[in-house]
PDB file of C-alpha atoms in Angstrom:
ATOM      1  CA  MET A   1     -35.947 -15.252 -88.258  1.00  0.00           C
ATOM      2  CA  ASP A   2     -36.857 -17.254 -85.339  1.00  0.00           C
ATOM      3  CA  SER A   3     -33.895 -18.576 -85.115  1.00  0.00           C
ATOM      4  CA  MET A   4     -31.355 -15.930 -85.140  1.00  0.00           C
ATOM      5  CA  LYS A   5     -34.177 -13.800 -82.570  1.00  0.00           C
ATOM      6  CA  ARG A   6     -33.382 -17.048 -80.466  1.00  0.00           C
ATOM      7  CA  GLU A   7     -29.907 -16.604 -80.707  1.00  0.00           C
ATOM      8  CA  MET A   8     -30.218 -13.028 -79.819  1.00  0.00           C
ATOM      9  CA  ASP A   9     -32.328 -13.723 -77.051  1.00  0.00           C
ATOM     10  CA  SER A  10     -29.546 -16.372 -76.056  1.00  0.00           C
ATOM     11  CA  MET A  11     -26.461 -13.996 -76.428  1.00  0.00           C
ATOM     12  CA  LYS A  12     -28.617 -10.965 -74.424  1.00  0.00           C
ATOM     13  CA  GLN A  13     -28.848 -13.508 -71.382  1.00  0.00           C
ATOM     14  CA  GLU A  14     -25.244 -15.003 -71.646  1.00  0.00           C
ATOM     15  CA  LEU A  15     -24.148 -11.081 -71.476  1.00  0.00           C
ATOM     16  CA  GLN A  16     -26.527 -10.312 -68.792  1.00  0.00           C
ATOM     17  CA  THR A  17     -24.917 -13.183 -67.113  1.00  0.00           C
ATOM     18  CA  VAL A  18     -21.150 -11.967 -68.040  1.00  0.00           C
ATOM     19  CA  LYS A  19     -22.200  -8.261 -66.725  1.00  0.00           C
ATOM     20  CA  GLN A  20     -23.551  -9.839 -63.352  1.00  0.00           C
ATOM     21  CA  LYS A  21     -20.006 -12.225 -63.026  1.00  0.00           C
ATOM     22  CA  VAL A  22     -18.332  -8.376 -63.735  1.00  0.00           C
ATOM     23  CA  ASP A  23     -20.342  -6.634 -61.035  1.00  0.00           C
ATOM     24  CA  LYS A  24     -19.727  -9.539 -58.267  1.00  0.00           C
ATOM     25  CA  LEU A  25     -15.880  -8.965 -59.500  1.00  0.00           C
ATOM     26  CA  GLU A  26     -16.069  -5.580 -58.941  1.00  0.00           C
ATOM     27  CA  GLN A  27     -18.089  -6.062 -55.321  1.00  0.00           C
ATOM     28  CA  ARG A  28     -15.195  -8.662 -55.052  1.00  0.00           C
ATOM     29  CA  MET A  29     -12.427  -6.089 -55.704  1.00  0.00           C
ATOM     30  CA  ASP A  30     -14.030  -3.007 -53.826  1.00  0.00           C
ATOM     31  CA  LYS A  31     -14.036  -5.610 -50.615  1.00  0.00           C
ATOM     32  CA  GLN A  32      -9.903  -6.404 -51.481  1.00  0.00           C
ATOM     33  CA  GLU A  33      -9.421  -2.664 -51.585  1.00  0.00           C
ATOM     34  CA  GLU A  34     -11.025  -1.943 -48.042  1.00  0.00           C
ATOM     35  CA  GLU A  35      -9.638  -4.863 -46.329  1.00  0.00           C
ATOM     36  CA  LEU A  36      -6.105  -3.982 -48.384  1.00  0.00           C
ATOM     37  CA  ARG A  37      -6.955  -0.221 -46.488  1.00  0.00           C
ATOM     38  CA  TRP A  38      -7.632  -1.556 -42.992  1.00  0.00           C
ATOM     39  CA  LEU A  39      -4.603  -4.174 -42.861  1.00  0.00           C
ATOM     40  CA  LYS A  40      -2.219  -1.446 -44.299  1.00  0.00           C
ATOM     41  CA  GLU A  41      -3.235   1.164 -41.133  1.00  0.00           C
ATOM     42  CA  GLN A  42      -3.220  -2.380 -39.010  1.00  0.00           C
ATOM     43  CA  MET A  43       0.850  -2.749 -40.255  1.00  0.00           C
ATOM     44  CA  LYS A  44       0.943   1.158 -39.593  1.00  0.00           C
ATOM     45  CA  GLU A  45      -0.455   1.073 -36.217  1.00  0.00           C
ATOM     46  CA  ASN A  46       1.758  -2.428 -35.163  1.00  0.00           C
ATOM     47  CA  THR A  47       4.892  -0.441 -36.864  1.00  0.00           C
ATOM     48  CA  GLU A  48       4.663   2.566 -34.436  1.00  0.00           C
ATOM     49  CA  MET A  49       3.574   0.060 -31.399  1.00  0.00           C
ATOM     50  CA  ILE A  50       6.899  -2.375 -31.787  1.00  0.00           C
ATOM     51  CA  LYS A  51       8.563   1.026 -32.234  1.00  0.00           C
ATOM     52  CA  ALA A  52       7.424   2.215 -28.661  1.00  0.00           C
ATOM     53  CA  ILE A  53       8.557  -1.146 -27.240  1.00  0.00           C
ATOM     54  CA  ARG A  54      11.901  -1.346 -28.674  1.00  0.00           C
ATOM     55  CA  ASP A  55      12.440   2.550 -27.527  1.00  0.00           C
ATOM     56  CA  ASN A  56      10.879   1.284 -24.139  1.00  0.00           C
ATOM     57  CA  GLN A  57      13.119  -1.265 -23.963  1.00  0.00           C
ATOM     58  CA  LEU A  58      16.101   0.759 -24.676  1.00  0.00           C
ATOM     59  CA  GLU A  59      15.368   3.130 -21.964  1.00  0.00           C
ATOM     60  CA  GLN A  60      14.600   0.096 -19.537  1.00  0.00           C
ATOM     61  CA  ARG A  61      18.643  -1.141 -19.926  1.00  0.00           C
ATOM     62  CA  SER A  62      19.868   1.992 -19.857  1.00  0.00           C
ATOM     63  CA  ILE A  63      18.378   2.512 -16.163  1.00  0.00           C
ATOM     64  CA  GLN A  64      19.309  -1.304 -15.219  1.00  0.00           C
ATOM     65  CA  ASP A  65      22.527  -0.284 -16.380  1.00  0.00           C
ATOM     66  CA  GLY A  66      22.513   2.763 -14.231  1.00  0.00           C
ATOM     67  CA  MET A  67      21.154   0.834 -11.179  1.00  0.00           C
ATOM     68  CA  ARG A  68      23.646  -1.775 -11.794  1.00  0.00           C
ATOM     69  CA  HIS A  69      26.480   1.166 -11.523  1.00  0.00           C
ATOM     70  CA  GLU A  70      24.888   2.675  -8.205  1.00  0.00           C
ATOM     71  CA  ILE A  71      24.528  -0.920  -6.708  1.00  0.00           C
ATOM     72  CA  ALA A  72      29.092  -0.936  -7.296  1.00  0.00           C
ATOM     73  CA  ASN A  73      29.145   1.877  -5.700  1.00  0.00           C
ATOM     74  CA  LEU A  74      26.736   1.416  -2.549  1.00  0.00           C
ATOM     75  CA  ARG A  75      29.241  -2.013  -2.074  1.00  0.00           C
ATOM     76  CA  GLY A  76      32.385   0.050  -2.791  1.00  0.00           C
ATOM     77  CA  GLU A  77      31.172   2.382   0.100  1.00  0.00           C
ATOM     78  CA  MET A  78      30.524  -0.362   2.352  1.00  0.00           C
ATOM     79  CA  ALA A  79      33.258  -1.879   2.158  1.00  0.00           C
ATOM     80  CA  GLY A  80      35.089   1.533   2.683  1.00  0.00           C
ATOM     81  CA  ILE A  81      32.861   2.284   5.960  1.00  0.00           C
ATOM     82  CA  ARG A  82      33.541  -1.409   7.019  1.00  0.00           C
ATOM     83  CA  GLU A  83      37.350  -0.601   6.700  1.00  0.00           C
ATOM     84  CA  GLN A  84      36.909   2.463   8.508  1.00  0.00           C
ATOM     85  CA  MET A  85      34.717   1.012  11.495  1.00  0.00           C
ATOM     86  CA  ALA A  86      36.518  -0.397  14.641  1.00  0.00           C
ATOM     87  CA  THR A  87      36.543  -4.396  15.555  1.00  0.00           C
ATOM     88  CA  LYS A  88      35.486  -5.274  18.604  1.00  0.00           C
ATOM     89  CA  ASP A  89      39.178  -5.729  20.122  1.00  0.00           C
ATOM     90  CA  GLU A  90      39.568  -2.117  18.651  1.00  0.00           C
ATOM     91  CA  LEU A  91      37.202  -0.801  20.936  1.00  0.00           C
ATOM     92  CA  SER A  92      38.048  -2.703  23.915  1.00  0.00           C
ATOM     93  CA  ARG A  93      41.849  -1.245  23.424  1.00  0.00           C
ATOM     94  CA  LEU A  94      40.673   2.041  23.035  1.00  0.00           C
ATOM     95  CA  ARG A  95      38.111   1.611  26.134  1.00  0.00           C
ATOM     96  CA  GLU A  96      40.988   0.824  27.964  1.00  0.00           C
ATOM     97  CA  GLN A  97      43.558   3.821  26.476  1.00  0.00           C
ATOM     98  CA  MET A  98      40.585   6.328  27.218  1.00  0.00           C
ATOM     99  CA  ALA A  99      40.637   7.936  29.800  1.00  0.00           C
ATOM    100  CA  THR A 100      37.854  10.123  30.062  1.00  0.00           C
ATOM    101  CA  LYS A 101      34.040   9.666  29.767  1.00  0.00           C
ATOM    102  CA  GLU A 102      33.750  12.098  26.618  1.00  0.00           C
ATOM    103  CA  ASP A 103      36.240  10.355  24.352  1.00  0.00           C
ATOM    104  CA  ILE A 104      34.013   7.395  24.892  1.00  0.00           C
ATOM    105  CA  SER A 105      31.111   8.829  23.984  1.00  0.00           C
ATOM    106  CA  LEU A 106      32.490  10.358  20.771  1.00  0.00           C
ATOM    107  CA  ILE A 107      33.829   7.125  19.663  1.00  0.00           C
ATOM    108  CA  HIS A 108      30.154   5.695  20.255  1.00  0.00           C
ATOM    109  CA  GLN A 109      28.789   8.432  18.186  1.00  0.00           C
ATOM    110  CA  ARG A 110      31.405   8.063  15.375  1.00  0.00           C
ATOM    111  CA  LEU A 111      30.555   4.031  15.564  1.00  0.00           C
ATOM    112  CA  ASP A 112      26.854   4.844  15.441  1.00  0.00           C
ATOM    113  CA  TYR A 113      27.016   7.077  12.463  1.00  0.00           C
ATOM    114  CA  GLN A 114      29.054   4.823  10.911  1.00  0.00           C
ATOM    115  CA  LEU A 115      26.447   1.722  11.514  1.00  0.00           C
ATOM    116  CA  SER A 116      23.544   4.356  10.130  1.00  0.00           C
ATOM    117  CA  ARG A 117      25.803   4.175   6.719  1.00  0.00           C
ATOM    118  CA  ILE A 118      25.652   0.892   6.375  1.00  0.00           C
ATOM    119  CA  ALA A 119      22.192   0.570   7.056  1.00  0.00           C
ATOM    120  CA  ARG A 120      21.366   2.997   4.239  1.00  0.00           C
ATOM    121  CA  ALA A 121      23.317   1.833   2.068  1.00  0.00           C
ATOM    122  CA  GLU A 122      22.150  -1.915   2.748  1.00  0.00           C
ATOM    123  CA  GLU A 123      18.589  -1.037   2.138  1.00  0.00           C
ATOM    124  CA  GLU A 124      19.351   0.899  -0.352  1.00  0.00           C
ATOM    125  CA  ILE A 125      20.977  -1.989  -2.344  1.00  0.00           C
ATOM    126  CA  TYR A 126      17.643  -4.160  -1.161  1.00  0.00           C
ATOM    127  CA  LEU A 127      15.064  -1.425  -2.759  1.00  0.00           C
ATOM    128  CA  LEU A 128      17.285  -1.534  -6.049  1.00  0.00           C
ATOM    129  CA  LYS A 129      17.322  -5.278  -6.133  1.00  0.00           C
ATOM    130  CA  LYS A 130      13.663  -5.412  -5.039  1.00  0.00           C
ATOM    131  CA  ALA A 131      12.989  -2.944  -8.199  1.00  0.00           C
ATOM    132  CA  LYS A 132      14.789  -4.725 -10.084  1.00  0.00           C
TER     133      LYS A 132
END
């Protein structure tokens, strides 16, 4: 009888040990599930951030393409302005051909206007390059 009692006590103790181990395993599982929830939330946030970054990159590329197009247009305008500008030799001939101060004044106004357009175009190109 004593032997059976001891065996029963031993089995109870083993059962208690098994219960403790099961409790520890349940606690570990609870921790793992909480960490898994946290990781899923982090993945969701990271995915949203990556999408925002990708969208921003596409927008930046679009802006850069627009700037390149604008620079090309400005260069074309500058070339046209330079072609229309009178050279020093042409101005000398024009001065010789022109008889009135009013005519000379008009030529100077036109030249100043063209120079100011070139200066504005060059400034815009500089600012666009600087913005890159």
